[in-house]
PDB file of C-alpha atoms and ligand atoms in Angstrom:
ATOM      1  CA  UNK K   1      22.401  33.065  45.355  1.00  0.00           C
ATOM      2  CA  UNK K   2      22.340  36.515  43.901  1.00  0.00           C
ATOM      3  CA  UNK K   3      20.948  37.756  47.041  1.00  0.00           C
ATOM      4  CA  UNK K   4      23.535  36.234  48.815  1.00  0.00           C
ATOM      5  CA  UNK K   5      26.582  37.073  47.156  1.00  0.00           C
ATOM      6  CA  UNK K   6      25.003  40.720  46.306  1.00  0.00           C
ATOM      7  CA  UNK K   7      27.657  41.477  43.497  1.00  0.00           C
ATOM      8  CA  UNK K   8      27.163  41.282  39.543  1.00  0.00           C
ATOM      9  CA  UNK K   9      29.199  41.794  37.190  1.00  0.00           C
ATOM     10  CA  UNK K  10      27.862  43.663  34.814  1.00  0.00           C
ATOM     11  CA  UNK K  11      28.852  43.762  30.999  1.00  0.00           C
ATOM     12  CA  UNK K  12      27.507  46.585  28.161  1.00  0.00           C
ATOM     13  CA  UNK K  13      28.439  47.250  24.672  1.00  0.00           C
ATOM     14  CA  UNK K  14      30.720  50.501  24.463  1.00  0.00           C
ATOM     15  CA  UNK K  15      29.295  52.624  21.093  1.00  0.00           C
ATOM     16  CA  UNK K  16      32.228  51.512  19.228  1.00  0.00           C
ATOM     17  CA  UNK K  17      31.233  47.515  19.929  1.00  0.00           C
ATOM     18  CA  UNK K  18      33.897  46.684  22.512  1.00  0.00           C
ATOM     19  CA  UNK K  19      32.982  45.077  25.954  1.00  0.00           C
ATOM     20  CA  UNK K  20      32.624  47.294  29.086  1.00  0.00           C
ATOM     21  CA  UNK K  21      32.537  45.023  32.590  1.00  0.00           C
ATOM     22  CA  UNK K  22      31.972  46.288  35.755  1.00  0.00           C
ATOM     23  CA  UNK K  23      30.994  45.366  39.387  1.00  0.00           C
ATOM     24  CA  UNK K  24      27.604  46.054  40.519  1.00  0.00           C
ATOM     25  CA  UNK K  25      27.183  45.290  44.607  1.00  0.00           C
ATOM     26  CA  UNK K  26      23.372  46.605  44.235  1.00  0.00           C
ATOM     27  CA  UNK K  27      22.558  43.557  41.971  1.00  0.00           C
ATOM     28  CA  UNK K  28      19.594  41.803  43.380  1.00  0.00           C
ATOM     29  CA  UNK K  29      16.029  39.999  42.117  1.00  0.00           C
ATOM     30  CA  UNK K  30      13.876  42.129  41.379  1.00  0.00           C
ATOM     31  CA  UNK K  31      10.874  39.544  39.822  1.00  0.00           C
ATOM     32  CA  UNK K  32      10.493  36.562  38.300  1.00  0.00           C
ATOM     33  CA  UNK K  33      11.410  38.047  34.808  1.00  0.00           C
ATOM     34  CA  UNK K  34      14.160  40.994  35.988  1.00  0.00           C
ATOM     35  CA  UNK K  35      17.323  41.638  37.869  1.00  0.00           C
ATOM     36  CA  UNK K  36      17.515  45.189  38.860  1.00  0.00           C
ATOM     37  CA  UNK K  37      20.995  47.152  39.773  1.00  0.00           C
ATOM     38  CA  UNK K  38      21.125  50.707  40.769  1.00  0.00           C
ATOM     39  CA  UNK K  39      23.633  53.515  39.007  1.00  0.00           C
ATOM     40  CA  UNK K  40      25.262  54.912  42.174  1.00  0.00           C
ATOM     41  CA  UNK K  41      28.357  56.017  40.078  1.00  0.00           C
ATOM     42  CA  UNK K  42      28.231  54.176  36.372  1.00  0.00           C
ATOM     43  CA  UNK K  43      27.830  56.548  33.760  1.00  0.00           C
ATOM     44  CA  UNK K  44      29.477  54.201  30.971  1.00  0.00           C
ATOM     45  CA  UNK K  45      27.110  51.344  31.488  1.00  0.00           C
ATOM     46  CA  UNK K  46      23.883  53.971  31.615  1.00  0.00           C
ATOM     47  CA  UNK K  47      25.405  55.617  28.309  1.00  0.00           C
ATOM     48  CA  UNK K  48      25.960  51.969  26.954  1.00  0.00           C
ATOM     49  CA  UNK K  49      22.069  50.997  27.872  1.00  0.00           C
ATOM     50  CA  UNK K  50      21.161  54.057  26.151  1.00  0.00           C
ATOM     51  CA  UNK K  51      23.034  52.650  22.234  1.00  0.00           C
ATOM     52  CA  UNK K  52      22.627  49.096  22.880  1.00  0.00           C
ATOM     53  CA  UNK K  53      20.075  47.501  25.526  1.00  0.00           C
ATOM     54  CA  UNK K  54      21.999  43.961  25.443  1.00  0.00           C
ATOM     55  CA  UNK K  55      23.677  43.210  29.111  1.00  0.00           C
ATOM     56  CA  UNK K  56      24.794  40.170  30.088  1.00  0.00           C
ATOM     57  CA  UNK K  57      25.178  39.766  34.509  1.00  0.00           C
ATOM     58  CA  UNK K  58      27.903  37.512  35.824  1.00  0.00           C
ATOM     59  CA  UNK K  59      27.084  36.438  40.034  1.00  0.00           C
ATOM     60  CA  UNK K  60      29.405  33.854  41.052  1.00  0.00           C
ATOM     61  CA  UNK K  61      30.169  32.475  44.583  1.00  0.00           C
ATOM     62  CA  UNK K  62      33.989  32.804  44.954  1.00  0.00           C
ATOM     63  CA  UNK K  63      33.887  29.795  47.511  1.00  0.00           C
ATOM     64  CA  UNK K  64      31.543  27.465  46.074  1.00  0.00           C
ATOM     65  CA  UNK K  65      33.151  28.073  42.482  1.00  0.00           C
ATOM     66  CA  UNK K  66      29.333  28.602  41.328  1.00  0.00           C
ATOM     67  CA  UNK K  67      27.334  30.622  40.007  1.00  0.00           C
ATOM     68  CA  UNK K  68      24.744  32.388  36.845  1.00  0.00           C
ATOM     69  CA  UNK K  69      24.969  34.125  34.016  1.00  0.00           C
ATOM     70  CA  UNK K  70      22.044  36.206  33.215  1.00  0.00           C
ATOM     71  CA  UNK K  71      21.563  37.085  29.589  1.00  0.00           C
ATOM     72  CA  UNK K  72      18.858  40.560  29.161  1.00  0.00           C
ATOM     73  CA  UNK K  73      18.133  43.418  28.125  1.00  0.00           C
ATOM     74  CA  UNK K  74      18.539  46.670  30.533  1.00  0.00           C
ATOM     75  CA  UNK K  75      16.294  49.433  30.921  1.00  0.00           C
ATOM     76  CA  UNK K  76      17.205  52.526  32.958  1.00  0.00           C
ATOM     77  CA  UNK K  77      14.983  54.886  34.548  1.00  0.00           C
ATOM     78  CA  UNK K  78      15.410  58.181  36.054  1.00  0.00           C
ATOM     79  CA  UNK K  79      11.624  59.139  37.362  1.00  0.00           C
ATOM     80  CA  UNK K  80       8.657  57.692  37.453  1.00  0.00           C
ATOM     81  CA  UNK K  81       6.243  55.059  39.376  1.00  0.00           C
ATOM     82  CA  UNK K  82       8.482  51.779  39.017  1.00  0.00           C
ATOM     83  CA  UNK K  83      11.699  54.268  39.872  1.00  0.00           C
ATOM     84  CA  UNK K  84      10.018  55.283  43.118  1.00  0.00           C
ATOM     85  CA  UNK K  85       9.440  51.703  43.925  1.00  0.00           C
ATOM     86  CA  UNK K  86      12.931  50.458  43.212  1.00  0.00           C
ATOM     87  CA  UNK K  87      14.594  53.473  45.099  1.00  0.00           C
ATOM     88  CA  UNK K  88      11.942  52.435  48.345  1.00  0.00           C
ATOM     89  CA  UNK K  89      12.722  48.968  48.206  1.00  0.00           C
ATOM     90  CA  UNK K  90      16.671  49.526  48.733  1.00  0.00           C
ATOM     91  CA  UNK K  91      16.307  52.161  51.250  1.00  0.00           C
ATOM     92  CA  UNK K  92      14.063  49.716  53.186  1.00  0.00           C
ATOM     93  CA  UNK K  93      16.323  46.844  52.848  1.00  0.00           C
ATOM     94  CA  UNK K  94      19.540  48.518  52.866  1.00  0.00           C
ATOM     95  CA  UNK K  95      19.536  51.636  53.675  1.00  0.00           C
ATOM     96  CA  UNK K  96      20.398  53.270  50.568  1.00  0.00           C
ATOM     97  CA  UNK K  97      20.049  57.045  50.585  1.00  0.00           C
ATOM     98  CA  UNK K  98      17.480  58.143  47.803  1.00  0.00           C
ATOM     99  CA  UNK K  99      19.676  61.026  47.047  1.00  0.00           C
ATOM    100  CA  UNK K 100      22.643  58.827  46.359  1.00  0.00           C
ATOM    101  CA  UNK K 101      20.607  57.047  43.098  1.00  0.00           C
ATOM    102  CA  UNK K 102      21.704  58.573  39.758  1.00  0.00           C
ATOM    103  CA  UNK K 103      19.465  55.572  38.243  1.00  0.00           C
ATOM    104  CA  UNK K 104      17.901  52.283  38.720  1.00  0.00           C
ATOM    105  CA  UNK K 105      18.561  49.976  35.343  1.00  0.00           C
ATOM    106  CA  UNK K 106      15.345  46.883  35.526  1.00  0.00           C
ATOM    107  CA  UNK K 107      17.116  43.958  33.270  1.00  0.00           C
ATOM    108  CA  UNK K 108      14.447  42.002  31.390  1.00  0.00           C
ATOM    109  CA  UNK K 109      16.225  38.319  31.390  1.00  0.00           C
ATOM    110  CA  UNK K 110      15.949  36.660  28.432  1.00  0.00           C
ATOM    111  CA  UNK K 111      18.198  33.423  29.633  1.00  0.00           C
ATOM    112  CA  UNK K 112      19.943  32.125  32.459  1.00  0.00           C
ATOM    113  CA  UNK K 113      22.616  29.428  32.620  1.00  0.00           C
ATOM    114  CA  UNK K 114      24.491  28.085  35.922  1.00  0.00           C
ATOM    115  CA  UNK K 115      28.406  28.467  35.663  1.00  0.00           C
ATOM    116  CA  UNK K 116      30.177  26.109  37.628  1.00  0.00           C
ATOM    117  CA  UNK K 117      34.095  25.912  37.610  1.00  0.00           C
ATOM    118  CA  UNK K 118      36.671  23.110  35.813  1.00  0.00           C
ATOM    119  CA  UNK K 119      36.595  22.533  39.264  1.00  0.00           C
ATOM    120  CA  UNK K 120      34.095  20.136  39.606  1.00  0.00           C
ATOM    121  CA  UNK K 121      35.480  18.166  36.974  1.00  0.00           C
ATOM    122  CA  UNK K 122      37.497  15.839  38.713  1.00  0.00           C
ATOM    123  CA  UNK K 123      34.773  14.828  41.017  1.00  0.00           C
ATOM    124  CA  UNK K 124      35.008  16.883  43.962  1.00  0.00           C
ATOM    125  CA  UNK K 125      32.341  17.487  46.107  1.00  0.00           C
ATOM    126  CA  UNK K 126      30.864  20.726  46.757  1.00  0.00           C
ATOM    127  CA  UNK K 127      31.642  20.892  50.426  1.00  0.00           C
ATOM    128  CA  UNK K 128      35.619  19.872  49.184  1.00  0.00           C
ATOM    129  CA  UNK K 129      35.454  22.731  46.746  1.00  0.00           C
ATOM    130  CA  UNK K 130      34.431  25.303  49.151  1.00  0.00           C
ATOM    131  CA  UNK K 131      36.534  23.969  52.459  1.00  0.00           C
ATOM    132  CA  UNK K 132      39.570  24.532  49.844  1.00  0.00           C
ATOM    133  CA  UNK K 133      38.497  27.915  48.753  1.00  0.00           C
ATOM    134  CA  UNK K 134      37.502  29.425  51.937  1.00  0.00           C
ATOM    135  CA  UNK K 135      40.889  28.793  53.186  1.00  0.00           C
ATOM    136  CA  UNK K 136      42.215  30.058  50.372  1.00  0.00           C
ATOM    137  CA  UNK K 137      40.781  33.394  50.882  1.00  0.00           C
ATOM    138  CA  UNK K 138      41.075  33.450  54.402  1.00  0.00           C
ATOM    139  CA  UNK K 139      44.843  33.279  53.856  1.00  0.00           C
ATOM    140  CA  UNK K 140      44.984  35.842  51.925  1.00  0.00           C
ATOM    141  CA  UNK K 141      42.975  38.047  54.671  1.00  0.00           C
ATOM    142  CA  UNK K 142      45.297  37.413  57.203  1.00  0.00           C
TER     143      UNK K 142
HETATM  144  C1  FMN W   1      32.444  45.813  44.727  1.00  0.00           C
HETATM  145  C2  FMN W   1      31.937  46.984  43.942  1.00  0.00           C
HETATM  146  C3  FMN W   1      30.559  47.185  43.871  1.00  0.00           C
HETATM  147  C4  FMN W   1      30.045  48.262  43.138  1.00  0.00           C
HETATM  148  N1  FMN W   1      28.705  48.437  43.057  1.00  0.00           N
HETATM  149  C5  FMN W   1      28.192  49.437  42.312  1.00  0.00           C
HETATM  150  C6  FMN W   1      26.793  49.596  42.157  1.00  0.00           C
HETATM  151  O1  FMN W   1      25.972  48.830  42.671  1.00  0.00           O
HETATM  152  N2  FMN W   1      26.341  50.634  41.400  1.00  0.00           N
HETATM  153  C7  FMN W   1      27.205  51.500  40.802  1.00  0.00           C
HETATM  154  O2  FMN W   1      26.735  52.403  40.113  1.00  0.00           O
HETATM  155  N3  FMN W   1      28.538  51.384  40.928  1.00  0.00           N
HETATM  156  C8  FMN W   1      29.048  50.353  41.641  1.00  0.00           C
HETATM  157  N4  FMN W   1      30.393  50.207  41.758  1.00  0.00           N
HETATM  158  C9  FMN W   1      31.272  51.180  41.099  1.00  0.00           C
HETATM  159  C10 FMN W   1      31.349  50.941  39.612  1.00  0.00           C
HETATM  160  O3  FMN W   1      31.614  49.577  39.306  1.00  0.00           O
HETATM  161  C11 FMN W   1      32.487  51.821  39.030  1.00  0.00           C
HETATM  162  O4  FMN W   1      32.177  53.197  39.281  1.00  0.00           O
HETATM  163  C12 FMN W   1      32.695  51.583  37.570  1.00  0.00           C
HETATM  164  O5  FMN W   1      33.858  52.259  37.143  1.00  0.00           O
HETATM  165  C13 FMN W   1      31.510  52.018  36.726  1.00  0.00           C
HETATM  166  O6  FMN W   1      31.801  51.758  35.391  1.00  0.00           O
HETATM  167  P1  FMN W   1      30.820  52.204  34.242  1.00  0.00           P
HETATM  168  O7  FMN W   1      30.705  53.697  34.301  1.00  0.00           O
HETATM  169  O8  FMN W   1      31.479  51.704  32.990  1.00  0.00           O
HETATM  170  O9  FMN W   1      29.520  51.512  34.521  1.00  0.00           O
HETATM  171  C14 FMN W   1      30.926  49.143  42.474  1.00  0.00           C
HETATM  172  C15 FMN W   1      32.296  48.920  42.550  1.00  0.00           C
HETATM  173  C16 FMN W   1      32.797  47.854  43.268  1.00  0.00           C
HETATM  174  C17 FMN W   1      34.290  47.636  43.312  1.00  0.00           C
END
């Protein structure tokens, strides 16, 4: 799924203890034990990382009404063997221009939960769920 949807939502603790949430598209597995995301343009989550290593990831499926939350701790690196073989493994697979990384942050999850919408509670199906969504946001596309 986070593959799939390729989008996190990332959130940090500012210095002064309030929540900073943003949208990571680079989100993706990196092992069993980490999520990795690069910094293409976030300097407030690096500089958050840098006070306070708690992150939490949000990757939900807007038609399915699904998803995980990813509890860790993030670790960002700038040089280095691991660096090199995070920056590789996105220009292989997507095409991402070394030059364009500022930073790769590797998130050590500590624990993962599914998320799954009020939705579900009144005994919809999956399938009914995303038929309903999908042209939802079709709709709005048009
Ligand atoms: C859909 C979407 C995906 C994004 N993906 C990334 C990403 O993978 N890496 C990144 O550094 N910025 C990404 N951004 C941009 C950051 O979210 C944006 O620059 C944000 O303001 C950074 O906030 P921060 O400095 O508090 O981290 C993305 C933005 C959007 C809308």
């Amino acid at each position: 799924m986070v593959t799939s949807q390729g989008l996190g939502f990332v959130a940090t603790v500012r210095p002064d203890g309030t929540p900073s949430l943003s949208p990571k598209g680079t989100t993706e597995i990196w092992d069993d034990d980490h999520l990795v995301f690069l910094d293409l343009h976030s300097p407030g989550t690096v500089a958050n990382l840098a006070h306070n290593p708690a992150v939490e990831i949000n990757v939900v499926d807007p038609v399915r009404r699904k998803g995980y939350r990813f509890r860790g701790l993030g670790e960002v690196h700038t040089e280095g063997e691991l660096y090199e073989r995070i920056v590789e493994r996105f220009r292989q697979r997507r095409g991402t221009r070394p030059d364009r990384v500022r930073s790769a942050v590797l998130v050590r999850v500590l624990e993962t939960s599914r998320l799954i919408s009020p939705a579900y509670e009144g005994g919809a199906s999956e399938a009914e769920i995303a038929a309903k969504w999908r042209a939802r946001l079709t709709a709005e596309e048009a």
